Amino acid sequence: MNIIIRNASQVVTCSGRSLPMAGKAQSEIGVILNGSVIISGEKIAFAGSESELMAFLSEEKPEIDIEYDAENKVVMPGFVDSHTHFVFAGSREDEYEMRLAGKSYKEIADSGGGIWSTVMQVRNSSEEELAVASLRRLEKFFQYGTTTVEGKSGYGLDAGNELKMLRVLNLLSQENPLGMDIVPTFLGAHSVPKEISKADYIELICRDLIPEVAGGNLARYIDIFIEEGYFDAEDAGRILGKGREYGLKPRTHIDQFNSIGGTKASLTHGAVSLDHLEVMADSDIGLLRSHNEKAERKTTAGLLPGVSYFLGIPYAPARKLIDAGVPVLIATDFNPGSSMSENMQMMMSLASTQMKMSAEEIITSVTINPAYSLGLEDRIGSIEPGKQADILVFDIPSYKYIIYNFGVNNLECVIKKGRPFRISEFAPLTNSGT
């Protein structure tokens, strides 16, 4: 099927010359005024101005099946969410209210809440039950413009249930009605299970789980929560080192509540993205900057403003990172305990008001930079000929309006792999001239 999106007030391409986009370049989003896009099958065939479009149509003469009039609308790449925990069972709204009432994490955990509550619900759920619940969440991501999602295990905390979560992620990657791209990450080192010691659990991860995950091609990445009371830099060295032996690329959770050497440990073991960073020290920003100056493949800083909003903790130092030339991305960290939102547009608003990022920096942070962090920058994250047709159409006058009109979803259409969905009906577009 061939689709032409025509007369858009702005086509935001996010097509940077050098990736990932960092420093001042993070604001270079490539806007085409009165622009058009042509999609052929699952790929983008053309993106350009009206005069360039006329030349393309005259030379190529494509047969158009759907013509989408985007006058007074904004066209941009689908959002890429590179940090989520969307496979889980149950919910924790009672715990949320307990925390607001002043209960400590220990008090909540002692009453049956905390991560262990989700772990038990995952352990008591079948793969089919987890898949059904997770698919509903994917639909919510999609309705707010996310077309590619990274998803982690980490709520099993034993061999059988961690593998169960990864199987669900792979099933949904292969079969979901929206065609969403899903990138699985093994996060066995999310917390320490109650039934065995940390040393024994790390042994289980390294001796049994990593070889099985890699051997079954169940994950592309390996992750770890480096934090007081969970895993430290030494643990990270063993787990990430073993993961790399088996071809799993590291991503890390660091500096959420305490800075305990996570930056150095992550970079030492080749982490592609350092995520959270709410309490990242200036010295570690410098360390990350220096690392990227020498590295062929740059490490991104994954900022998760939904967590800060949900938990009432500091926001990551976005301005310091960007000013230091570190490539920044924004993700939802969607999970039941600290960021219960699939809405990337909400994260964009928080990045603006709380982290003082510009609209252009934010757009780069939810498109091409997270695509780079997932190793998918050649396929997604920008509107360029030859790339996958993952495109959003907003009924707004300017891309800045997405952030300005906060809490409202002005998304009119999502096109995923060349297949269009009208958000108001949440069904594929079929008629010409829509």
Tab-separated table of C-alpha atoms in Angstrom:
chain	number	residue	atom	x	y	z
A	1	MET	CA	0.000	0.000	0.000
A	2	ASN	CA	1.236	3.475	-0.927
A	3	ILE	CA	0.274	6.449	1.252
A	4	ILE	CA	0.919	10.122	0.751
A	5	ILE	CA	0.732	12.509	3.705
A	6	ARG	CA	0.479	15.945	2.147
A	7	ASN	CA	0.494	19.647	3.062
A	8	ALA	CA	1.675	19.235	6.674
A	9	SER	CA	2.438	22.543	8.324
A	10	GLN	CA	5.550	20.867	9.724
A	11	VAL	CA	7.278	17.576	9.015
A	12	VAL	CA	9.735	16.979	11.848
A	13	THR	CA	12.335	14.589	10.444
A	14	CYS	CA	14.852	14.170	13.330
A	15	SER	CA	17.371	13.228	10.663
A	16	GLY	CA	20.695	14.162	12.230
A	17	ARG	CA	23.968	13.961	10.372
A	18	SER	CA	25.892	12.536	13.327
A	19	LEU	CA	24.295	10.203	15.844
A	20	PRO	CA	23.429	10.251	18.623
A	21	MET	CA	22.416	13.893	18.798
A	22	ALA	CA	24.220	15.652	21.647
A	23	GLY	CA	24.881	19.137	22.950
A	24	LYS	CA	23.643	21.887	20.627
A	25	ALA	CA	22.949	19.275	17.947
A	26	GLN	CA	20.235	17.788	20.147
A	27	SER	CA	18.098	20.790	19.095
A	28	GLU	CA	18.535	20.174	15.351
A	29	ILE	CA	15.297	18.338	14.567
A	30	GLY	CA	15.059	19.070	10.840
A	31	VAL	CA	11.687	20.736	10.226
A	32	ILE	CA	10.222	20.818	6.692
A	33	LEU	CA	7.537	23.496	6.290
A	34	ASN	CA	4.544	22.608	4.093
A	35	GLY	CA	6.024	19.148	3.847
A	36	SER	CA	4.883	15.802	2.554
A	37	VAL	CA	5.782	12.148	3.124
A	38	ILE	CA	5.236	9.171	0.849
A	39	ILE	CA	5.120	5.656	2.251
A	40	SER	CA	5.563	2.561	0.103
A	41	GLY	CA	4.772	-0.672	1.880
A	42	GLU	CA	6.487	-0.582	5.275
A	43	LYS	CA	9.103	2.003	4.272
A	44	ILE	CA	9.369	5.739	3.770
A	45	ALA	CA	9.896	6.526	0.088
A	46	PHE	CA	10.007	10.329	0.223
A	47	ALA	CA	10.067	13.245	2.655
A	48	GLY	CA	10.362	16.825	1.474
A	49	SER	CA	8.825	20.146	0.489
A	50	GLU	CA	5.967	20.668	-1.960
A	51	SER	CA	8.324	21.494	-4.825
A	52	GLU	CA	10.414	18.409	-4.089
A	53	LEU	CA	7.230	16.356	-3.933
A	54	MET	CA	6.109	17.496	-7.389
A	55	ALA	CA	9.469	16.501	-8.835
A	56	PHE	CA	9.330	13.095	-7.113
A	57	LEU	CA	5.782	12.390	-8.330
A	58	SER	CA	6.682	13.420	-11.858
A	59	GLU	CA	9.719	11.151	-11.967
A	60	GLU	CA	8.594	8.123	-9.947
A	61	LYS	CA	4.839	8.176	-10.716
A	62	PRO	CA	3.827	6.045	-7.710
A	63	GLU	CA	0.270	4.749	-7.466
A	64	ILE	CA	-1.275	6.257	-4.331
A	65	ASP	CA	-3.791	4.190	-2.361
A	66	ILE	CA	-4.411	6.646	0.474
A	67	GLU	CA	-3.993	10.412	0.396
A	68	TYR	CA	-3.912	12.000	3.837
A	69	ASP	CA	-4.474	15.750	3.926
A	70	ALA	CA	-2.291	16.991	6.801
A	71	GLU	CA	-2.956	20.711	6.354
A	72	ASN	CA	-2.422	22.574	9.659
A	73	LYS	CA	-1.030	19.376	11.186
A	74	VAL	CA	2.356	18.156	12.401
A	75	VAL	CA	4.040	14.971	11.181
A	76	MET	CA	6.898	13.425	13.136
A	77	PRO	CA	8.567	10.054	13.881
A	78	GLY	CA	6.937	7.539	16.218
A	79	PHE	CA	8.143	7.719	19.804
A	80	VAL	CA	10.746	5.199	20.964
A	81	ASP	CA	10.474	4.218	24.638
A	82	SER	CA	13.790	2.648	25.612
A	83	HIS	CA	13.105	1.879	29.295
A	84	THR	CA	9.934	0.099	30.468
A	85	HIS	CA	8.772	-2.763	32.675
A	86	PHE	CA	5.425	-3.339	30.968
A	87	VAL	CA	5.204	-7.108	31.556
A	88	PHE	CA	3.795	-7.608	35.046
A	89	ALA	CA	0.649	-8.726	36.835
A	90	GLY	CA	-1.651	-6.885	39.222
A	91	SER	CA	-1.327	-3.281	40.384
A	92	ARG	CA	-0.230	-1.358	43.481
A	93	GLU	CA	-2.600	1.580	43.886
A	94	ASP	CA	-3.053	0.891	47.620
A	95	GLU	CA	0.705	1.132	48.079
A	96	TYR	CA	0.693	4.433	46.196
A	97	GLU	CA	-1.728	5.915	48.715
A	98	MET	CA	0.245	4.490	51.630
A	99	ARG	CA	3.357	6.259	50.396
A	100	LEU	CA	1.463	9.544	50.069
A	101	ALA	CA	0.265	9.085	53.642
A	102	GLY	CA	3.892	8.965	54.808
A	103	LYS	CA	4.556	5.239	55.058
A	104	SER	CA	8.176	4.227	54.520
A	105	TYR	CA	9.311	1.707	51.921
A	106	LYS	CA	9.996	-0.790	54.733
A	107	GLU	CA	6.548	-0.302	56.202
A	108	ILE	CA	4.979	-0.828	52.801
A	109	ALA	CA	7.095	-3.925	52.181
A	110	ASP	CA	6.283	-5.335	55.614
A	111	SER	CA	2.591	-5.013	54.803
A	112	GLY	CA	3.026	-7.046	51.602
A	113	GLY	CA	3.695	-4.194	49.188
A	114	GLY	CA	6.759	-3.132	47.233
A	115	ILE	CA	8.377	-5.057	44.415
A	116	TRP	CA	7.691	-8.352	46.164
A	117	SER	CA	3.965	-7.814	45.691
A	118	THR	CA	4.452	-7.688	41.919
A	119	VAL	CA	6.878	-10.609	41.990
A	120	MET	CA	4.304	-12.842	43.679
A	121	GLN	CA	1.592	-11.817	41.224
A	122	VAL	CA	3.889	-12.555	38.282
A	123	ARG	CA	4.832	-15.921	39.745
A	124	ASN	CA	1.146	-16.771	40.138
A	125	SER	CA	0.290	-15.791	36.546
A	126	SER	CA	0.495	-17.922	33.442
A	127	GLU	CA	2.294	-16.788	30.318
A	128	GLU	CA	-1.068	-16.292	28.629
A	129	GLU	CA	-2.347	-14.093	31.461
A	130	LEU	CA	0.799	-11.984	31.394
A	131	ALA	CA	0.611	-11.644	27.618
A	132	VAL	CA	-3.034	-10.515	27.661
A	133	ALA	CA	-2.405	-7.895	30.365
A	134	SER	CA	0.768	-6.667	28.657
A	135	LEU	CA	-0.926	-6.352	25.265
A	136	ARG	CA	-3.507	-4.003	26.788
A	137	ARG	CA	-0.648	-1.825	28.000
A	138	LEU	CA	1.003	-1.862	24.588
A	139	GLU	CA	-2.217	-0.489	23.126
A	140	LYS	CA	-2.057	2.432	25.573
A	141	PHE	CA	1.561	3.154	24.650
A	142	PHE	CA	0.510	3.158	21.013
A	143	GLN	CA	-2.451	5.484	21.489
A	144	TYR	CA	-0.083	8.138	22.864
A	145	GLY	CA	2.377	7.738	19.997
A	146	THR	CA	4.914	5.120	21.092
A	147	THR	CA	5.682	2.727	18.245
A	148	THR	CA	8.775	0.950	19.649
A	149	VAL	CA	9.143	-0.275	23.237
A	150	GLU	CA	11.991	-1.819	25.203
A	151	GLY	CA	10.676	-4.180	27.885
A	152	LYS	CA	12.469	-5.767	30.832
A	153	SER	CA	12.072	-8.882	32.901
A	154	GLY	CA	12.827	-8.489	36.610
A	155	TYR	CA	9.598	-9.375	38.381
A	156	GLY	CA	10.268	-13.109	38.415
A	157	LEU	CA	13.473	-13.225	40.468
A	158	ASP	CA	13.902	-16.932	39.917
A	159	ALA	CA	14.907	-18.957	36.887
A	160	GLY	CA	11.466	-20.123	35.787
A	161	ASN	CA	9.673	-16.823	36.124
A	162	GLU	CA	12.405	-14.630	34.646
A	163	LEU	CA	12.406	-16.887	31.593
A	164	LYS	CA	8.600	-16.793	31.554
A	165	MET	CA	8.647	-12.990	31.362
A	166	LEU	CA	11.188	-13.046	28.557
A	167	ARG	CA	9.110	-15.565	26.620
A	168	VAL	CA	6.127	-13.221	26.920
A	169	LEU	CA	8.220	-10.310	25.639
A	170	ASN	CA	9.352	-12.376	22.669
A	171	LEU	CA	5.838	-13.629	21.942
A	172	LEU	CA	4.510	-10.080	21.883
A	173	SER	CA	7.440	-8.974	19.743
A	174	GLN	CA	6.562	-11.595	17.172
A	175	GLU	CA	2.782	-11.274	17.414
A	176	ASN	CA	1.024	-8.056	18.314
A	177	PRO	CA	-1.818	-6.598	16.249
A	178	LEU	CA	-0.246	-3.141	16.091
A	179	GLY	CA	3.066	-4.294	14.651
A	180	MET	CA	4.951	-2.598	17.477
A	181	ASP	CA	8.661	-3.324	17.746
A	182	ILE	CA	9.548	-4.744	21.173
A	183	VAL	CA	13.123	-5.034	22.416
A	184	PRO	CA	13.589	-7.541	25.301
A	185	THR	CA	16.041	-6.901	28.153
A	186	PHE	CA	17.028	-9.403	30.844
A	187	LEU	CA	16.834	-7.695	34.250
A	188	GLY	CA	17.323	-10.657	36.568
A	189	ALA	CA	19.325	-8.347	38.847
A	190	HIS	CA	16.354	-6.114	39.623
A	191	SER	CA	16.187	-7.097	43.285
A	192	VAL	CA	17.243	-9.954	45.553
A	193	PRO	CA	14.622	-12.670	46.073
A	194	LYS	CA	13.532	-13.477	49.610
A	195	GLU	CA	14.185	-17.190	49.434
A	196	ILE	CA	17.970	-17.170	48.750
A	197	SER	CA	20.988	-15.008	49.536
A	198	LYS	CA	22.287	-12.371	47.161
A	199	ALA	CA	25.445	-14.386	46.559
A	200	ASP	CA	23.434	-17.465	45.606
A	201	TYR	CA	21.141	-15.430	43.382
A	202	ILE	CA	24.053	-13.848	41.527
A	203	GLU	CA	25.477	-17.338	41.051
A	204	LEU	CA	22.123	-18.454	39.614
A	205	ILE	CA	22.051	-15.483	37.222
A	206	CYS	CA	25.606	-16.042	36.004
A	207	ARG	CA	25.739	-19.824	35.955
A	208	ASP	CA	22.242	-20.669	34.695
A	209	LEU	CA	20.159	-17.750	33.554
A	210	ILE	CA	22.542	-15.788	31.347
A	211	PRO	CA	23.550	-18.837	29.268
A	212	GLU	CA	19.900	-19.859	28.859
A	213	VAL	CA	18.730	-16.354	27.977
A	214	ALA	CA	21.487	-15.948	25.408
A	215	GLY	CA	21.198	-19.482	24.086
A	216	GLY	CA	17.474	-19.081	23.551
A	217	ASN	CA	17.901	-15.630	21.994
A	218	LEU	CA	15.438	-14.325	24.568
A	219	ALA	CA	17.018	-10.902	25.122
A	220	ARG	CA	19.224	-8.392	23.345
A	221	TYR	CA	20.315	-6.552	26.494
A	222	ILE	CA	21.182	-7.234	30.134
A	223	ASP	CA	20.402	-4.769	32.928
A	224	ILE	CA	21.087	-4.352	36.653
A	225	PHE	CA	19.827	-2.080	39.460
A	226	ILE	CA	22.939	-0.604	41.084
A	227	GLU	CA	21.673	0.851	44.351
A	228	GLU	CA	22.157	0.577	48.110
A	229	GLY	CA	20.406	-2.527	49.380
A	230	TYR	CA	20.289	-4.096	45.910
A	231	PHE	CA	23.416	-4.601	43.766
A	232	ASP	CA	26.760	-2.809	43.908
A	233	ALA	CA	29.571	-2.104	41.468
A	234	GLU	CA	31.276	-5.410	42.226
A	235	ASP	CA	28.039	-7.305	41.542
A	236	ALA	CA	27.658	-5.352	38.320
A	237	GLY	CA	31.123	-6.359	37.218
A	238	ARG	CA	30.318	-10.029	37.575
A	239	ILE	CA	26.809	-9.935	36.090
A	240	LEU	CA	27.481	-7.547	33.210
A	241	GLY	CA	30.798	-9.209	32.479
A	242	LYS	CA	29.153	-12.602	32.197
A	243	GLY	CA	26.375	-11.126	30.079
A	244	ARG	CA	28.881	-9.653	27.660
A	245	GLU	CA	30.616	-13.037	27.376
A	246	TYR	CA	27.312	-14.341	26.024
A	247	GLY	CA	26.641	-11.425	23.698
A	248	LEU	CA	24.189	-9.477	25.869
A	249	LYS	CA	24.780	-5.717	25.779
A	250	PRO	CA	24.554	-3.909	29.129
A	251	ARG	CA	22.072	-1.194	30.108
A	252	THR	CA	21.990	-0.053	33.748
A	253	HIS	CA	19.792	1.517	36.419
A	254	ILE	CA	22.054	3.852	38.428
A	255	ASP	CA	21.967	6.885	40.729
A	256	GLN	CA	18.248	6.734	41.455
A	257	PHE	CA	18.509	7.281	45.208
A	258	ASN	CA	22.229	7.000	45.954
A	259	SER	CA	25.375	7.369	43.875
A	260	ILE	CA	27.504	4.300	44.624
A	261	GLY	CA	29.892	4.037	41.692
A	262	GLY	CA	27.345	3.022	39.081
A	263	THR	CA	28.711	5.273	36.344
A	264	LYS	CA	32.229	3.883	36.446
A	265	ALA	CA	31.011	0.291	36.721
A	266	SER	CA	28.576	0.750	33.838
A	267	LEU	CA	31.100	2.346	31.509
A	268	THR	CA	33.801	-0.165	32.409
A	269	HIS	CA	31.540	-2.947	31.206
A	270	GLY	CA	30.294	-1.236	28.051
A	271	ALA	CA	26.810	-0.064	29.014
A	272	VAL	CA	24.992	1.467	26.065
A	273	SER	CA	22.705	3.550	28.273
A	274	LEU	CA	22.896	4.731	31.888
A	275	ASP	CA	19.343	5.248	33.135
A	276	HIS	CA	17.704	7.141	36.016
A	277	LEU	CA	20.565	9.476	37.113
A	278	GLU	CA	18.364	11.461	39.501
A	279	VAL	CA	21.291	11.991	41.898
A	280	MET	CA	24.149	11.804	39.396
A	281	ALA	CA	27.227	13.698	40.603
A	282	ASP	CA	28.928	16.357	38.509
A	283	SER	CA	32.092	14.247	38.534
A	284	ASP	CA	30.205	11.345	36.947
A	285	ILE	CA	28.768	13.629	34.277
A	286	GLY	CA	32.376	14.494	33.492
A	287	LEU	CA	33.297	10.809	33.444
A	288	LEU	CA	30.496	10.050	30.999
A	289	ARG	CA	31.469	12.981	28.803
A	290	SER	CA	35.124	11.881	28.730
A	291	HIS	CA	34.114	8.319	27.937
A	292	ASN	CA	32.028	9.461	24.961
A	293	GLU	CA	34.788	11.674	23.615
A	294	LYS	CA	36.901	8.548	23.083
A	295	ALA	CA	34.243	5.909	22.419
A	296	GLU	CA	33.305	4.890	18.897
A	297	ARG	CA	29.815	3.985	20.109
A	298	LYS	CA	28.457	6.644	22.470
A	299	THR	CA	26.647	5.930	25.755
A	300	THR	CA	23.326	7.692	26.273
A	301	ALA	CA	21.866	9.161	29.460
A	302	GLY	CA	18.358	7.792	29.964
A	303	LEU	CA	16.205	10.213	31.959
A	304	LEU	CA	12.947	9.034	33.545
A	305	PRO	CA	10.939	12.065	34.708
A	306	GLY	CA	7.831	10.002	35.440
A	307	VAL	CA	9.647	8.381	38.359
A	308	SER	CA	10.543	11.718	39.912
A	309	TYR	CA	6.947	12.906	39.520
A	310	PHE	CA	5.451	9.686	40.907
A	311	LEU	CA	7.832	9.285	43.860
A	312	GLY	CA	8.461	12.957	44.624
A	313	ILE	CA	12.227	12.641	44.248
A	314	PRO	CA	14.711	14.953	42.438
A	315	TYR	CA	14.728	15.119	38.652
A	316	ALA	CA	17.823	14.091	36.700
A	317	PRO	CA	20.244	16.938	35.786
A	318	ALA	CA	19.197	17.178	32.151
A	319	ARG	CA	20.653	20.629	31.526
A	320	LYS	CA	24.057	19.709	32.932
A	321	LEU	CA	24.147	16.557	30.817
A	322	ILE	CA	23.139	18.293	27.598
A	323	ASP	CA	25.504	21.199	28.225
A	324	ALA	CA	28.300	18.655	28.767
A	325	GLY	CA	27.597	17.160	25.347
A	326	VAL	CA	26.067	13.920	26.652
A	327	PRO	CA	23.310	12.508	24.412
A	328	VAL	CA	20.074	12.443	26.414
A	329	LEU	CA	16.964	10.345	25.960
A	330	ILE	CA	13.634	10.324	27.781
A	331	ALA	CA	11.663	7.184	28.643
A	332	THR	CA	8.570	6.401	30.700
A	333	ASP	CA	10.051	3.690	32.954
A	334	PHE	CA	6.470	2.414	32.976
A	335	ASN	CA	6.112	0.056	35.946
A	336	PRO	CA	3.603	-0.583	38.767
A	337	GLY	CA	5.729	0.749	41.615
A	338	SER	CA	7.302	4.035	40.553
A	339	SER	CA	5.960	5.274	37.199
A	340	MET	CA	2.508	4.027	36.297
A	341	SER	CA	2.100	5.792	32.953
A	342	GLU	CA	2.443	4.656	29.364
A	343	ASN	CA	2.062	8.252	28.145
A	344	MET	CA	5.270	9.536	26.539
A	345	GLN	CA	3.642	12.921	25.960
A	346	MET	CA	3.357	13.285	29.742
A	347	MET	CA	7.085	12.605	30.060
A	348	MET	CA	7.755	15.277	27.454
A	349	SER	CA	5.790	17.814	29.492
A	350	LEU	CA	7.734	16.935	32.652
A	351	ALA	CA	11.024	17.214	30.779
A	352	SER	CA	10.022	20.738	29.820
A	353	THR	CA	8.679	22.072	33.103
A	354	GLN	CA	10.895	20.170	35.545
A	355	MET	CA	14.129	19.539	33.653
A	356	LYS	CA	14.132	22.750	31.588
A	357	MET	CA	14.666	21.041	28.257
A	358	SER	CA	13.647	22.795	25.045
A	359	ALA	CA	10.945	21.349	22.803
A	360	GLU	CA	13.578	20.438	20.222
A	361	GLU	CA	15.797	18.676	22.761
A	362	ILE	CA	12.792	16.755	24.018
A	363	ILE	CA	11.721	15.594	20.561
A	364	THR	CA	15.216	14.270	19.856
A	365	SER	CA	15.086	12.537	23.248
A	366	VAL	CA	11.982	10.516	22.378
A	367	THR	CA	12.856	9.628	18.785
A	368	ILE	CA	16.327	9.252	17.294
A	369	ASN	CA	18.392	9.180	20.517
A	370	PRO	CA	16.493	6.275	22.114
A	371	ALA	CA	16.533	4.528	18.750
A	372	TYR	CA	20.324	4.866	18.827
A	373	SER	CA	20.486	3.506	22.375
A	374	LEU	CA	18.631	0.393	21.190
A	375	GLY	CA	20.893	-0.035	18.156
A	376	LEU	CA	17.963	0.687	15.820
A	377	GLU	CA	18.943	4.114	14.480
A	378	ASP	CA	19.309	2.747	10.943
A	379	ARG	CA	15.675	1.583	10.997
A	380	ILE	CA	13.578	3.886	13.199
A	381	GLY	CA	13.621	7.239	14.997
A	382	SER	CA	13.527	9.621	12.033
A	383	ILE	CA	11.612	10.343	8.842
A	384	GLU	CA	14.034	9.522	6.022
A	385	PRO	CA	13.695	7.538	2.791
A	386	GLY	CA	14.461	3.880	3.345
A	387	LYS	CA	13.549	3.884	7.018
A	388	GLN	CA	10.602	2.077	8.534
A	389	ALA	CA	7.375	4.072	8.216
A	390	ASP	CA	6.681	4.750	11.904
A	391	ILE	CA	4.963	8.122	11.765
A	392	LEU	CA	2.688	10.265	13.937
A	393	VAL	CA	0.210	12.877	12.711
A	394	PHE	CA	-0.819	15.464	15.317
A	395	ASP	CA	-3.772	17.813	14.813
A	396	ILE	CA	-1.821	20.806	16.128
A	397	PRO	CA	-0.308	23.953	14.583
A	398	SER	CA	3.287	23.381	15.761
A	399	TYR	CA	5.404	20.635	17.300
A	400	LYS	CA	5.798	22.865	20.365
A	401	TYR	CA	2.058	22.529	20.938
A	402	ILE	CA	2.519	18.902	22.087
A	403	ILE	CA	4.191	20.197	25.242
A	404	TYR	CA	2.226	23.445	25.526
A	405	ASN	CA	-1.197	21.700	25.516
A	406	PHE	CA	-0.251	19.312	28.312
A	407	GLY	CA	-2.429	16.446	29.501
A	408	VAL	CA	-4.320	16.319	26.194
A	409	ASN	CA	-3.758	13.800	23.404
A	410	ASN	CA	-3.888	15.628	20.061
A	411	LEU	CA	-2.584	12.623	18.166
A	412	GLU	CA	-4.812	11.940	15.181
A	413	CYS	CA	-3.101	9.065	13.417
A	414	VAL	CA	-0.312	6.561	14.053
A	415	ILE	CA	1.317	4.818	11.113
A	416	LYS	CA	3.295	1.748	12.091
A	417	LYS	CA	5.316	-0.087	9.445
A	418	GLY	CA	3.189	1.652	6.821
A	419	ARG	CA	-0.105	0.635	8.397
A	420	PRO	CA	-2.273	3.604	9.489
A	421	PHE	CA	-4.445	3.712	12.595
A	422	ARG	CA	-6.862	6.533	13.364
A	423	ILE	CA	-6.599	7.133	17.115
A	424	SER	CA	-10.210	8.301	17.569
A	425	GLU	CA	-11.440	4.973	16.210
A	426	PHE	CA	-8.327	2.923	16.937
A	427	ALA	CA	-8.779	0.992	13.711
A	428	PRO	CA	-6.784	0.968	10.471
A	429	LEU	CA	-7.556	3.764	7.983
A	430	THR	CA	-9.016	2.316	4.805
A	431	ASN	CA	-10.593	5.086	2.738
A	432	SER	CA	-8.790	7.307	0.299
A	433	GLY	CA	-8.965	11.041	0.881
A	434	THR	CA	-9.144	10.864	4.670
